[in-house]
Coordinates of C-alpha atoms in Angstrom, one line a residue:
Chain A
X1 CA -35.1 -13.1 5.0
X2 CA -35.5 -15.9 2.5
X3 CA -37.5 -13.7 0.7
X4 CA -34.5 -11.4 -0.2
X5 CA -32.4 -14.5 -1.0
X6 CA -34.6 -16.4 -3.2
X7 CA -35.4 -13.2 -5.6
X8 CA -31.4 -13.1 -6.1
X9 CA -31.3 -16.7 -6.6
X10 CA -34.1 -16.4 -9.2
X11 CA -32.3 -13.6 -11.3
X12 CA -28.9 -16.0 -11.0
X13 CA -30.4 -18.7 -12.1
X14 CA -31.1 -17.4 -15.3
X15 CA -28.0 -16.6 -16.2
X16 CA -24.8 -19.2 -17.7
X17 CA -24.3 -21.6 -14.7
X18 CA -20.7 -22.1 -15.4
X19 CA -19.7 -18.9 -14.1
X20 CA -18.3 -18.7 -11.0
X21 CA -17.1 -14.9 -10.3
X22 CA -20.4 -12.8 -10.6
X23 CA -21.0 -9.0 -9.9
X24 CA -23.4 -8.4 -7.7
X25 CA -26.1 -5.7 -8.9
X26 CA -25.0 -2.2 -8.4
X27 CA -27.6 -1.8 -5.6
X28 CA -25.9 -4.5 -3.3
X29 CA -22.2 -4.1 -4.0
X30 CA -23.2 -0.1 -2.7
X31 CA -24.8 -2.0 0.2
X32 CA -21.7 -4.3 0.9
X33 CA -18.9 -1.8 0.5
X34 CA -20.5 1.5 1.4
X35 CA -22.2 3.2 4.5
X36 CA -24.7 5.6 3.1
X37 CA -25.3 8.8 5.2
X38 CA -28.7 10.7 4.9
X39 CA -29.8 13.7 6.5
X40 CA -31.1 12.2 9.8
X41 CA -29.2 10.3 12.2
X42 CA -28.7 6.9 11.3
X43 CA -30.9 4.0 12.8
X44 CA -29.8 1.0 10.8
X45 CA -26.7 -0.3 9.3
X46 CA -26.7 -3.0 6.6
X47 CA -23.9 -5.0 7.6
X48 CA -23.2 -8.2 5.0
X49 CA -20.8 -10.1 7.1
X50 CA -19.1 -13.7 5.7
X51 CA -21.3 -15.5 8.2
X52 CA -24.2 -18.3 8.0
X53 CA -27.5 -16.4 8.6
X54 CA -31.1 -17.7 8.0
X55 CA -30.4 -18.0 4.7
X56 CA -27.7 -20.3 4.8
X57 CA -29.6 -22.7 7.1
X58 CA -32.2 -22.7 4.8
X59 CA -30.2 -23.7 1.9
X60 CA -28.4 -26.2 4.2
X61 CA -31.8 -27.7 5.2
X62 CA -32.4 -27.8 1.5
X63 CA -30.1 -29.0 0.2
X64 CA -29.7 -32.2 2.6
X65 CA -33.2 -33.0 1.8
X66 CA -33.0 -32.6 -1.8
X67 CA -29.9 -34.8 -2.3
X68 CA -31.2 -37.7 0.4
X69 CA -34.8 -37.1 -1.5
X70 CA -33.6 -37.3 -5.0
X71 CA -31.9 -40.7 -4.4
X72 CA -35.7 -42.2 -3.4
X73 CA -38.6 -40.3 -5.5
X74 CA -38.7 -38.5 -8.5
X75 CA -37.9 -34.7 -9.1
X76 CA -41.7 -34.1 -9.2
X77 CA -42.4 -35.2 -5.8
X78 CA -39.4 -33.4 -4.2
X79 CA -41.1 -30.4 -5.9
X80 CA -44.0 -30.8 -4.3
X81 CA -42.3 -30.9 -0.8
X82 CA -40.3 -28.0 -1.5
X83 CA -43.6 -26.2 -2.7
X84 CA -44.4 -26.9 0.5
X85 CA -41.7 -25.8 2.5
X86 CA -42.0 -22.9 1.1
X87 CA -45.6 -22.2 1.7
X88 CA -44.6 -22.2 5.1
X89 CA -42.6 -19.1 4.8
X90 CA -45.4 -17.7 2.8
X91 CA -43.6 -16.7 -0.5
X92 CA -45.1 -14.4 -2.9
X93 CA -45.1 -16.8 -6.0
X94 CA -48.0 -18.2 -7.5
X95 CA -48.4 -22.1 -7.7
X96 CA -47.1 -22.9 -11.3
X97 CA -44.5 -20.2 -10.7
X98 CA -43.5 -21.9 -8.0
X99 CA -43.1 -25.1 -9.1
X100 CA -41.2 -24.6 -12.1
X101 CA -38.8 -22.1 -9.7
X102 CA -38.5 -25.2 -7.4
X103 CA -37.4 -27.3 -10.4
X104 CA -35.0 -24.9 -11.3
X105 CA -34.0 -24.7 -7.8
X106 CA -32.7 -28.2 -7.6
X107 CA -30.7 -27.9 -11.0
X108 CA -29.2 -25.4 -9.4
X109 CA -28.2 -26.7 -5.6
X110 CA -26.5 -29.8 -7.3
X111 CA -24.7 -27.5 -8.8
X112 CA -23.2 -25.4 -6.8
X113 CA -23.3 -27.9 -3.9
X114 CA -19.4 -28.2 -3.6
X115 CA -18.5 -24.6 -3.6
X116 CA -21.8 -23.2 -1.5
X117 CA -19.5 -23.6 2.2
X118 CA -16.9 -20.9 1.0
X119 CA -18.5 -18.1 -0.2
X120 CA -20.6 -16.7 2.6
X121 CA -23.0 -14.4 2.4
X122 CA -24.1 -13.6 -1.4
X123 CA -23.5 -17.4 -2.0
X124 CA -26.7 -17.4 -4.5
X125 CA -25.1 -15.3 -6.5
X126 CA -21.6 -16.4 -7.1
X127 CA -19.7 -13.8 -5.3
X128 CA -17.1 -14.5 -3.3
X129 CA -17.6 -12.2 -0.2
X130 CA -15.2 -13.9 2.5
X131 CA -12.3 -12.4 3.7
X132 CA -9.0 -15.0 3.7
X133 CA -5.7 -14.2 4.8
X134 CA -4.0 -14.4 1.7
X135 CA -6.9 -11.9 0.2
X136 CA -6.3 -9.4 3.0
X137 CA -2.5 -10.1 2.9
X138 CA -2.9 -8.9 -0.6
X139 CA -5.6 -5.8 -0.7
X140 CA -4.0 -4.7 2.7
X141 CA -2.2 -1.1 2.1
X142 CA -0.9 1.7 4.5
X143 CA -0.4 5.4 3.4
X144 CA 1.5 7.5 5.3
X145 CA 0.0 11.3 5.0
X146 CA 1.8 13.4 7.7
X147 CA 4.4 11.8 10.2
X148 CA 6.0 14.1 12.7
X149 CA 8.2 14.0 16.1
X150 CA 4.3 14.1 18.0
X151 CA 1.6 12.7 15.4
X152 CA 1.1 10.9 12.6
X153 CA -1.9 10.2 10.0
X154 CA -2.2 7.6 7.7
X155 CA -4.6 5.9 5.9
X156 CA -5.1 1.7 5.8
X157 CA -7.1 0.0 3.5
X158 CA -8.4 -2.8 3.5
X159 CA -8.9 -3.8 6.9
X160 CA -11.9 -4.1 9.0
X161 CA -13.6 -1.7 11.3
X162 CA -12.9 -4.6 14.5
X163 CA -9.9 -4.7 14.1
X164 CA -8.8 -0.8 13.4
X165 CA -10.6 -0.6 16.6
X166 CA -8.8 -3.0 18.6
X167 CA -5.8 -0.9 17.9
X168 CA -7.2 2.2 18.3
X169 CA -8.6 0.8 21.9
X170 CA -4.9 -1.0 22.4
X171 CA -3.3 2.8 21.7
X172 CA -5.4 4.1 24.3
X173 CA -5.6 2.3 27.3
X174 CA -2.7 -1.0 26.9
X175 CA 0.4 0.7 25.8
X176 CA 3.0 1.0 28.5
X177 CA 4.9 4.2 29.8
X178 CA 6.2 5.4 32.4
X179 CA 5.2 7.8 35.0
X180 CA 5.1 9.3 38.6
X181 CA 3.7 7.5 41.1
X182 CA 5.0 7.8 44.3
X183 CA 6.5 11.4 45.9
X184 CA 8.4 11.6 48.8
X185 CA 7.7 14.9 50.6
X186 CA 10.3 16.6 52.4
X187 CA 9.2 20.0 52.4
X188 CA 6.4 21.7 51.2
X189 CA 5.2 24.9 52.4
X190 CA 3.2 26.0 49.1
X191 CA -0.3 26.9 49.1
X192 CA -1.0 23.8 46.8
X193 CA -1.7 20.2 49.3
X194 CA 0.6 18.0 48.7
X195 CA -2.0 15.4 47.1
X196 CA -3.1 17.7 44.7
X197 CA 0.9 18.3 44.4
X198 CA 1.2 15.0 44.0
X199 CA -1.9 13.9 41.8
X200 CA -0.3 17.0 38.9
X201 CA 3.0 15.2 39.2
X202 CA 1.9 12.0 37.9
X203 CA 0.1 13.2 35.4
X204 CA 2.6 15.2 33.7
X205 CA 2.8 13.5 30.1
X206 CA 5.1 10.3 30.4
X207 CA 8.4 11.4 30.6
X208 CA 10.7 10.7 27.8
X209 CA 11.8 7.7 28.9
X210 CA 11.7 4.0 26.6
X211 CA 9.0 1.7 28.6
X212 CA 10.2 -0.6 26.2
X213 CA 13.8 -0.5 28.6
X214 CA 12.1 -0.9 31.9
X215 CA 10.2 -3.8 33.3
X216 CA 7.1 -3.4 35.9
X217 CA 7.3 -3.3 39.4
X218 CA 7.4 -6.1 41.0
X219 CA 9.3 -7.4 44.5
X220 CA 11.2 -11.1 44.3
X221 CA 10.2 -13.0 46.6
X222 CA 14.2 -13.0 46.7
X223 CA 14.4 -9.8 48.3
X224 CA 12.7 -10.9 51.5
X225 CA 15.5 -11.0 54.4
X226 CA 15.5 -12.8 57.1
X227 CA 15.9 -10.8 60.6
X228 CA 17.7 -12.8 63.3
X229 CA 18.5 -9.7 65.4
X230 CA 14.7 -8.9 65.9
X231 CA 13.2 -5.6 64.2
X232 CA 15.9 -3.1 62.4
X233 CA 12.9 -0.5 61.8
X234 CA 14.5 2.4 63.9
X235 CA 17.5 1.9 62.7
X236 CA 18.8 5.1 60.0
X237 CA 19.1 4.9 56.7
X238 CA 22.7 3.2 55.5
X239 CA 24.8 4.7 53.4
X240 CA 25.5 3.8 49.7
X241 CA 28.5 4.6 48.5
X242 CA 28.3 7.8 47.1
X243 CA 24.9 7.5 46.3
X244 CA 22.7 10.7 47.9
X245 CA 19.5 9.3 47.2
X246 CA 17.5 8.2 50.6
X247 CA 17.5 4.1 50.4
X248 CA 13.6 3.5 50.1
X249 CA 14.3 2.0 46.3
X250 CA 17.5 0.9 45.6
X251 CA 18.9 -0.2 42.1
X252 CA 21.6 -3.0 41.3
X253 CA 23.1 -0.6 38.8
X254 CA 23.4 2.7 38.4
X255 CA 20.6 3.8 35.2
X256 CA 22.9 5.7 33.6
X257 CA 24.6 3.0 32.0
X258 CA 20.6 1.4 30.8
X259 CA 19.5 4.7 29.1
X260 CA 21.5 6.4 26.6
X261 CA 20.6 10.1 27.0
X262 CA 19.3 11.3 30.4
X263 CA 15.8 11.1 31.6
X264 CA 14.1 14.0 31.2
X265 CA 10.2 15.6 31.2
X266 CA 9.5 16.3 27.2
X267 CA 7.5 19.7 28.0
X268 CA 9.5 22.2 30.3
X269 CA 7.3 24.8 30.6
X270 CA 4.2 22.7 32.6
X271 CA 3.8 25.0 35.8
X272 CA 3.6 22.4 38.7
X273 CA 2.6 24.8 41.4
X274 CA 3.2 28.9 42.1
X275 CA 5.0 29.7 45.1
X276 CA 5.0 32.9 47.3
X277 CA 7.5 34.5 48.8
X278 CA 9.2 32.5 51.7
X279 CA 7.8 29.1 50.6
X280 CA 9.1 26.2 48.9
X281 CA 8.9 22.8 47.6
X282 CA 11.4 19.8 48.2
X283 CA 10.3 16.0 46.9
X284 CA 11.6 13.0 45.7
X285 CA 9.2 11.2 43.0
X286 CA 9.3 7.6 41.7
X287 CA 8.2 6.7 38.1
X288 CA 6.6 3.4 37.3
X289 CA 5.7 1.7 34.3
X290 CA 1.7 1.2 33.8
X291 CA -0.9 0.9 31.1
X292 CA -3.7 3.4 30.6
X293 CA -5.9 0.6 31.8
X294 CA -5.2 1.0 35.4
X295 CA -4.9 4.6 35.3
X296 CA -5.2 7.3 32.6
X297 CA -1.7 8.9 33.3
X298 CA 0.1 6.1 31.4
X299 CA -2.1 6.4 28.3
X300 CA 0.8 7.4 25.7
X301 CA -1.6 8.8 23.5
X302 CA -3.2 12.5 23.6
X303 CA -5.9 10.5 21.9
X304 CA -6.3 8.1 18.9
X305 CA -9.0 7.9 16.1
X306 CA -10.2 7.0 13.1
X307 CA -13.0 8.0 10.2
X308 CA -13.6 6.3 7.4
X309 CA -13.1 8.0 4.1
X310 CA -15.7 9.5 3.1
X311 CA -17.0 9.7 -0.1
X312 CA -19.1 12.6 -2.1
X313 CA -20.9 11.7 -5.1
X314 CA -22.8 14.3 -7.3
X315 CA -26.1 12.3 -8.5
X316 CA -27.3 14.6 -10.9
X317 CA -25.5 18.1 -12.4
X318 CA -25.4 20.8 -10.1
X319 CA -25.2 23.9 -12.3
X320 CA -25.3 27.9 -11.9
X321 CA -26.3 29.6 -9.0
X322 CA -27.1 26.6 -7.5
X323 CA -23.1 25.6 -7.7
X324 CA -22.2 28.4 -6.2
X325 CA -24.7 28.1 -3.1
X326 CA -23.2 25.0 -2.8
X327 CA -19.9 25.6 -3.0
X328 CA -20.5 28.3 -0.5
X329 CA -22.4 25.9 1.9
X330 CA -19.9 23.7 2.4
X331 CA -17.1 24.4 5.4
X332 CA -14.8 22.7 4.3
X333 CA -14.6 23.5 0.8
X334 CA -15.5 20.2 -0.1
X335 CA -17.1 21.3 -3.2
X336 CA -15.6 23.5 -6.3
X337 CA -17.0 25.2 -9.2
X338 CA -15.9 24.3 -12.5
X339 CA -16.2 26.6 -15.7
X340 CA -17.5 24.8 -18.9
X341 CA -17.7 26.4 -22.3
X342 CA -20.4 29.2 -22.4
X343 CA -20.1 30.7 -19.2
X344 CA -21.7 28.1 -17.6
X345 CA -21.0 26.6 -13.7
X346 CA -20.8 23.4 -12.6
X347 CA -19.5 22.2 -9.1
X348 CA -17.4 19.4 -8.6
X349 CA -16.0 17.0 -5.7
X350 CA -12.6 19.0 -4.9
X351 CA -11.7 17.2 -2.0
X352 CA -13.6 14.6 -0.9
X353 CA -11.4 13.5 2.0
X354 CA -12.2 17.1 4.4
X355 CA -15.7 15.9 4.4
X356 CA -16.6 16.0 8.2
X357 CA -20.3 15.0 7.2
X358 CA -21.9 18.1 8.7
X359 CA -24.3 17.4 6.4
X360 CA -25.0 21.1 5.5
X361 CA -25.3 20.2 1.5
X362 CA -28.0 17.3 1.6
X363 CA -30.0 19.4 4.5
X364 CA -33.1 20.8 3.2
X365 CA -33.2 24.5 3.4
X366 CA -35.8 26.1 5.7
X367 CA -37.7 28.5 3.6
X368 CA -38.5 25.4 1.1
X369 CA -41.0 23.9 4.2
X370 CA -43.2 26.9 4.3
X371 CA -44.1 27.8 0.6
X372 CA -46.2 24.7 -0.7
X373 CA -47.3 24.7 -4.4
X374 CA -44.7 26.7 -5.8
X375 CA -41.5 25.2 -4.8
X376 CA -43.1 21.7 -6.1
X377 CA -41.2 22.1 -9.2
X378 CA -37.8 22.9 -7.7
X379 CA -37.7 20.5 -5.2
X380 CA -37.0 17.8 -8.0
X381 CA -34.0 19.1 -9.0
X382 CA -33.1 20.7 -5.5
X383 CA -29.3 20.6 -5.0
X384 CA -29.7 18.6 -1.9
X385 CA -31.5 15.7 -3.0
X386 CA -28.8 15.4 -5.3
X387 CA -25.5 14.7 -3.4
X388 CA -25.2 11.4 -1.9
X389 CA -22.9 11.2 1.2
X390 CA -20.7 7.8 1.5
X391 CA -18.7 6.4 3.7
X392 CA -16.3 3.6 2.3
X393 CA -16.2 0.6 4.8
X394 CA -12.5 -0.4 4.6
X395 CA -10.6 2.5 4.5
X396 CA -9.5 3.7 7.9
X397 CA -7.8 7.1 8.6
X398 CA -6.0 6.8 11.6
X399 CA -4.7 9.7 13.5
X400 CA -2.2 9.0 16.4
X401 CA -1.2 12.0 18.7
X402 CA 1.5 10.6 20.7
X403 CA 2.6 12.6 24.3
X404 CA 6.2 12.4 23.6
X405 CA 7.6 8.6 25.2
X406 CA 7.4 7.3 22.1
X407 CA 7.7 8.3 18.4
X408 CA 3.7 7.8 16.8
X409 CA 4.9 4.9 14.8
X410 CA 6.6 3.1 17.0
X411 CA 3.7 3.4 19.5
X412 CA 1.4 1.7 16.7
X413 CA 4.0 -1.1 16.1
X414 CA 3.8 -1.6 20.0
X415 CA 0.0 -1.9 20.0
X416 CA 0.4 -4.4 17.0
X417 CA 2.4 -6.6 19.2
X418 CA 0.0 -6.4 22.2
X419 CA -2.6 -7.3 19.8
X420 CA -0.8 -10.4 18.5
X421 CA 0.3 -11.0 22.4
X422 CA -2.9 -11.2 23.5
X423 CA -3.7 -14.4 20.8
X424 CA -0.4 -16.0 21.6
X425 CA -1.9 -16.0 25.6
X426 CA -5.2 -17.4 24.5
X427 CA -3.4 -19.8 22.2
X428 CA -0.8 -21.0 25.0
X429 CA -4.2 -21.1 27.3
X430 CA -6.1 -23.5 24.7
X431 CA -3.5 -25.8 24.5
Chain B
X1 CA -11.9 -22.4 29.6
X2 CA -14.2 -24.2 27.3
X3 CA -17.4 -25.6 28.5
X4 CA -19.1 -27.7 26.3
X5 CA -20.6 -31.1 25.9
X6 CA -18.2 -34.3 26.1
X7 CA -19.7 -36.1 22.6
X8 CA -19.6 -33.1 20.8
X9 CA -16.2 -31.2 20.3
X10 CA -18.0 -29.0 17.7
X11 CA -19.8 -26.3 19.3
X12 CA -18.2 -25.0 22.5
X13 CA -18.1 -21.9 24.3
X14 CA -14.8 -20.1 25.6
X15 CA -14.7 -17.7 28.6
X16 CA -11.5 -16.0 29.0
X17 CA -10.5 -13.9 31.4
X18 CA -9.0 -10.7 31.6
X19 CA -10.1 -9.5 28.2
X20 CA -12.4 -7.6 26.6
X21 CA -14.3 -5.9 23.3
X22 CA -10.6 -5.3 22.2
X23 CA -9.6 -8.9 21.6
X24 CA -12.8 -10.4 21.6
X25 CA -14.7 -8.5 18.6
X26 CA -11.3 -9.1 16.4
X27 CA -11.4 -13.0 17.4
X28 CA -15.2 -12.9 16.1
X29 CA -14.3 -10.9 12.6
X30 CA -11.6 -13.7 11.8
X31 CA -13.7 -16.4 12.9
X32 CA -16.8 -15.5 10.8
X33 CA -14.5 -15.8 7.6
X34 CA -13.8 -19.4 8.1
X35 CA -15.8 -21.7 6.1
X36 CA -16.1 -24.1 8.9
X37 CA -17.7 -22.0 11.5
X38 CA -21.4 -22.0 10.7
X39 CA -22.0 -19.5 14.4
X40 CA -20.0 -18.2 16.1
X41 CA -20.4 -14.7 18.8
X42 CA -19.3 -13.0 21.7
X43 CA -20.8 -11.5 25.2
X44 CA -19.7 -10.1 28.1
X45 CA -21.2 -11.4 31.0
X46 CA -20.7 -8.2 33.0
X47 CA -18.9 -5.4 32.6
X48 CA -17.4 -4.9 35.8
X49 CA -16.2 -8.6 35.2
X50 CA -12.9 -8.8 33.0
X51 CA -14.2 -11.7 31.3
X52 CA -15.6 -12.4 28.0
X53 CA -17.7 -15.5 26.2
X54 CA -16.8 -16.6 23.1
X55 CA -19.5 -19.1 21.4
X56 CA -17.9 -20.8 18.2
X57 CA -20.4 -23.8 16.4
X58 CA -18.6 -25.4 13.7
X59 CA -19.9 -27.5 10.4
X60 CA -17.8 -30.8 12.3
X61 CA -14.3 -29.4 13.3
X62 CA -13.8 -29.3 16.9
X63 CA -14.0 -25.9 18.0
X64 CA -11.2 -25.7 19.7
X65 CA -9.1 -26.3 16.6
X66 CA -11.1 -23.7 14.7
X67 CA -10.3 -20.9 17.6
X68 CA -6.6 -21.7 17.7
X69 CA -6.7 -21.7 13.7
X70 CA -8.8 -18.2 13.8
X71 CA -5.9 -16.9 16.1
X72 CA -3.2 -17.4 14.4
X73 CA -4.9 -16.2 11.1
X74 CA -5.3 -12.6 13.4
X75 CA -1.4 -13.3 14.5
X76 CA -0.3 -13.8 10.9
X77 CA -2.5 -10.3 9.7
X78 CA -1.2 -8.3 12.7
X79 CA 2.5 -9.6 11.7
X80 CA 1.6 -8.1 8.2
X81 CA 0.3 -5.0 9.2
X82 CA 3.4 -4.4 11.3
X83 CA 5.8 -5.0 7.7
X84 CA 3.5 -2.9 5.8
X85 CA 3.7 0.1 8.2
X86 CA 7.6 -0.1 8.7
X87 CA 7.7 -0.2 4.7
X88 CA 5.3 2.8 4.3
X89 CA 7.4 4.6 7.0
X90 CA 10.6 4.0 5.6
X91 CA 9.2 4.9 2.0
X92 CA 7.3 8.4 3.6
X93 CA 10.8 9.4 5.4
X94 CA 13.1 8.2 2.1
X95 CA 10.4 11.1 0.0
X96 CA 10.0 13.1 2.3
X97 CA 13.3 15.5 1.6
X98 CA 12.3 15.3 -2.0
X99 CA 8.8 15.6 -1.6
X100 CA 8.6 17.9 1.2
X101 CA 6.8 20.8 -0.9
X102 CA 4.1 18.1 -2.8
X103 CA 3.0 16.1 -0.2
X104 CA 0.5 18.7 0.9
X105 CA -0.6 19.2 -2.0
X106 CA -1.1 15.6 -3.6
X107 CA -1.9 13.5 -0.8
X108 CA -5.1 15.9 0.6

């Protein structure tokens, strides 16, 4: 580990020490903002999160000792130590090498001594890799691709994979809706039980009702009544005024005046159950508002995802019959020939974004592994060793499939708020 | 409930209870970008348990303040990731009439 850090901090130290905003070599800003995909399944990730690692403590343990040490013995002898310190983690230097890096080392550390707590990870080098409010406040962008009645797509940028996953997990499972829960059976002579009757009604996608109108269930402590005549349980039902529903639930006010267009099931033509002749099916159900949590029926989703974009970069031309292998390879049509002057082909990156990384253009083909000496020369410039599949860290496409209780955007605005519920509860429970 | 030691407010660790990966994982993303936080993690004791531990050691703030400071910094991005979406909805829908015919097209 400090190996890694100390040849970066070597190549930095070269350069003008006033600079503050440095670009990271080409090979590390791929590492930091890019998941590479090869032809195997993948074992590691390089993650470079804003976070102290070993390096960090090193360079804390360093520097403390350097500035306390500087103040009682000269810079020579603090080289020494720090020679060896760092014989202890066996660095690859030689002796004089090291000494004159050490020197170097300290010139350095006062310097940036101030401004080493804010940048994180890639501190050696200058570059800023932290992640601020404002900064994500800023970069943060949504595009909206396809938005219908039932599902929407769109892209955000900018945001990390944690947290596109709370929301996808939020979508899923904390979401409320509404839907059956308890059935009433008067009559049911069907073939079908009337659990298994039951268990199909409440999962019937959640009807078309708001959640966002309803509260849970819950019984007042208010409610409780007081019996001085001894047990009523035999008596029959009382009447309501005009009312023709049986009085196991009663409401303070009619719903009608709550919901402004009647409550209805969003898909009419789910068969419930098949009668035959002579038989038939009477029921009273009550809906109740749940999460997906407790029960999968009041998930409002169909489902929820995400990719990340992906990204398909030609290393080296791709010409000829080669192109148009590869162009053919590819089911999605990622790829696309282009003509140039004399007849020639050359295939391009059509459309990056239908990549489903199959994989199919970086696999090897079959044949190659059998014949040995003569494919030698081909395999240099084989087509498939020169594609490079990416995956671009913060950019999320989300696809929401909603079951019809709430429109697709509204449903992600609702898991927003849970999210930002959720902190406000452990918030209140800090305090 | 934090449990940590009574002389030092700076490392502590928080177990809450009803949550999981979904609140926890986004607490520890925020977290790891403030400069003060020199480690901080999360475990879950048991999954059958709805209760998760959140470890935050800090370069001399008490931890508590740095949690409560890392939450509202997720409040304040959720609250702008709500705008942004009602802004790119109400954008998509004004286009979309117009654009009906191009958006296939341009935004694939």
């Amino acid at each position: 580990m400090p190996k890694k850090g100390t040849k970066s901090k070597k190549k930095e130290v070269d350069d003008v020490p006033n600079q503050q905003e440095n670009k990271l070599p080409d090979y590390l800003e791929l590492q930091r903002t890019r998941v590479v995909c090869n032809d195997d399944a993948p074992i590691y990730v390089h993650t470079f999160i804003c976070h102290s690692s070993l390096m960090a403590f090193h360079l804390l343990i360093m520097i403390t000792f350097i500035t306390l040490a500087l103040h009682m013995f000269p810079c020579e002898i603090v080289c020494l130590v720090c020679l060896i310190y760092c014989l202890a983690y066996k660095l690859n230097f030689t002796y004089m090498h090291r000494y004159f890096y050490i020197k170097r080392l300290i010139d350095y550390i006062t310097e940036y001594n101030s401004r080493l707590p804010t940048l994180g990870t890639f501190a050696a080098m200058g570059v800023d890799n932290s992640v601020s409010v404002e900064k994500f406040c800023k970069n943060f962008k949504i595009e909206i691709n396809r938005l219908t009645e039932d599902d929407m797509e769109f892209d955000m940028i900018g945001i990390d994979a944690s947290i596109a996953n709370a929301f996808r997990r939020i979508l899923i499972a904390e979401v409320p809706t509404m839907a059956i829960e308890k059935v009433f059976m008067v009559d049911n002579t069907s073939v079908i039980a009337d659990e298994v009757l039951s268990h199909r009604l409440g999962l019937i996608p959640p009807l078309d009702a708001d959640p966002r109108l309803f509260d849970y269930i819950s019984v007042k402590s208010s409610e409780l009544e007081w019996l001085p005549e001894g047990s009523q349980l035999s008596m029959s039902a009382p009447a309501h005024s005009g009312d023709k529903q049986k009085t196991f639930t009663s409401f303070s006010q009619s719903q009608k005046e709550i919901l402004e267009k009647p409550l209805g099931v969003k898909f009419k033509d789910i068969t419930i159950a098949r009668l035959g002749p002579g038989q038939a099916i009477e029921f009273e159900a009550h809906a109740v508002k749940g999460v997906g949590k407790v029960h999968a029926k009041w998930s409002p989703v169909a489902t929820a995802w995400y990719r990340m974009l992906p990204e398909v970069v030609i290393l080296e031309e791709i010409k000829g019959a080669q192109a148009e292998e590869l162009v053919k390879k590819c089911p999605v049509n990622v790829f696309d020939i282009e003509d140039l002057g004399n007849g020639g082909k050359r295939a391009v990156v059509a459309k990056p974004r239908a990549c489903t990384l199959c994989r199919e253009c970086i696999r090897p083909e079959e044949s190659e592994e059998s014949t040995e000496g003569a494919s030698e020369a081909q395999e240099s410039s084989a087509p498939w060793k020169q594609i490079e599949l990416r995956r671009v860290r913060d950019h999320f496409i989300f696809t929401i499939e909603s079951t019809g209780s709430l429109r697709p955007e509204v449903l992600f605005t609702e898991a927003v708020k849970i999210l930002e519920e959720k902190c406000e509860r452990v918030i209140s429970e800090l305090s | 409930m934090e449990h940590g030691s009574l002389d030092d407010s700076s490392s502590s660790t928080f177990s809450i209870m009803e949550e999981d990966h979904t609140l926890a994982n986004s607490v520890r993303f925020v977290l790891n970008q403030d400069p003060r936080v020199a480690f901080c993690g999360y475990s879950i004791p048991h999954p059958a348990e709805n209760k998760v531990n959140i470890r935050v050691q800090t370069t001399g703030d008490p931890a508590k303040d740095v949690l409560k400071d890392a939450l509202q910094d997720l409040m304040v991005m959720c609250q702008h990731i709500r705008g942004t979406l009602d802004t790119a909805v109400a954008d998509f829908r004004g286009n979309k009439p117009a654009e009906a015919m191009d958006i296939d097209l341009n935004k694939k």
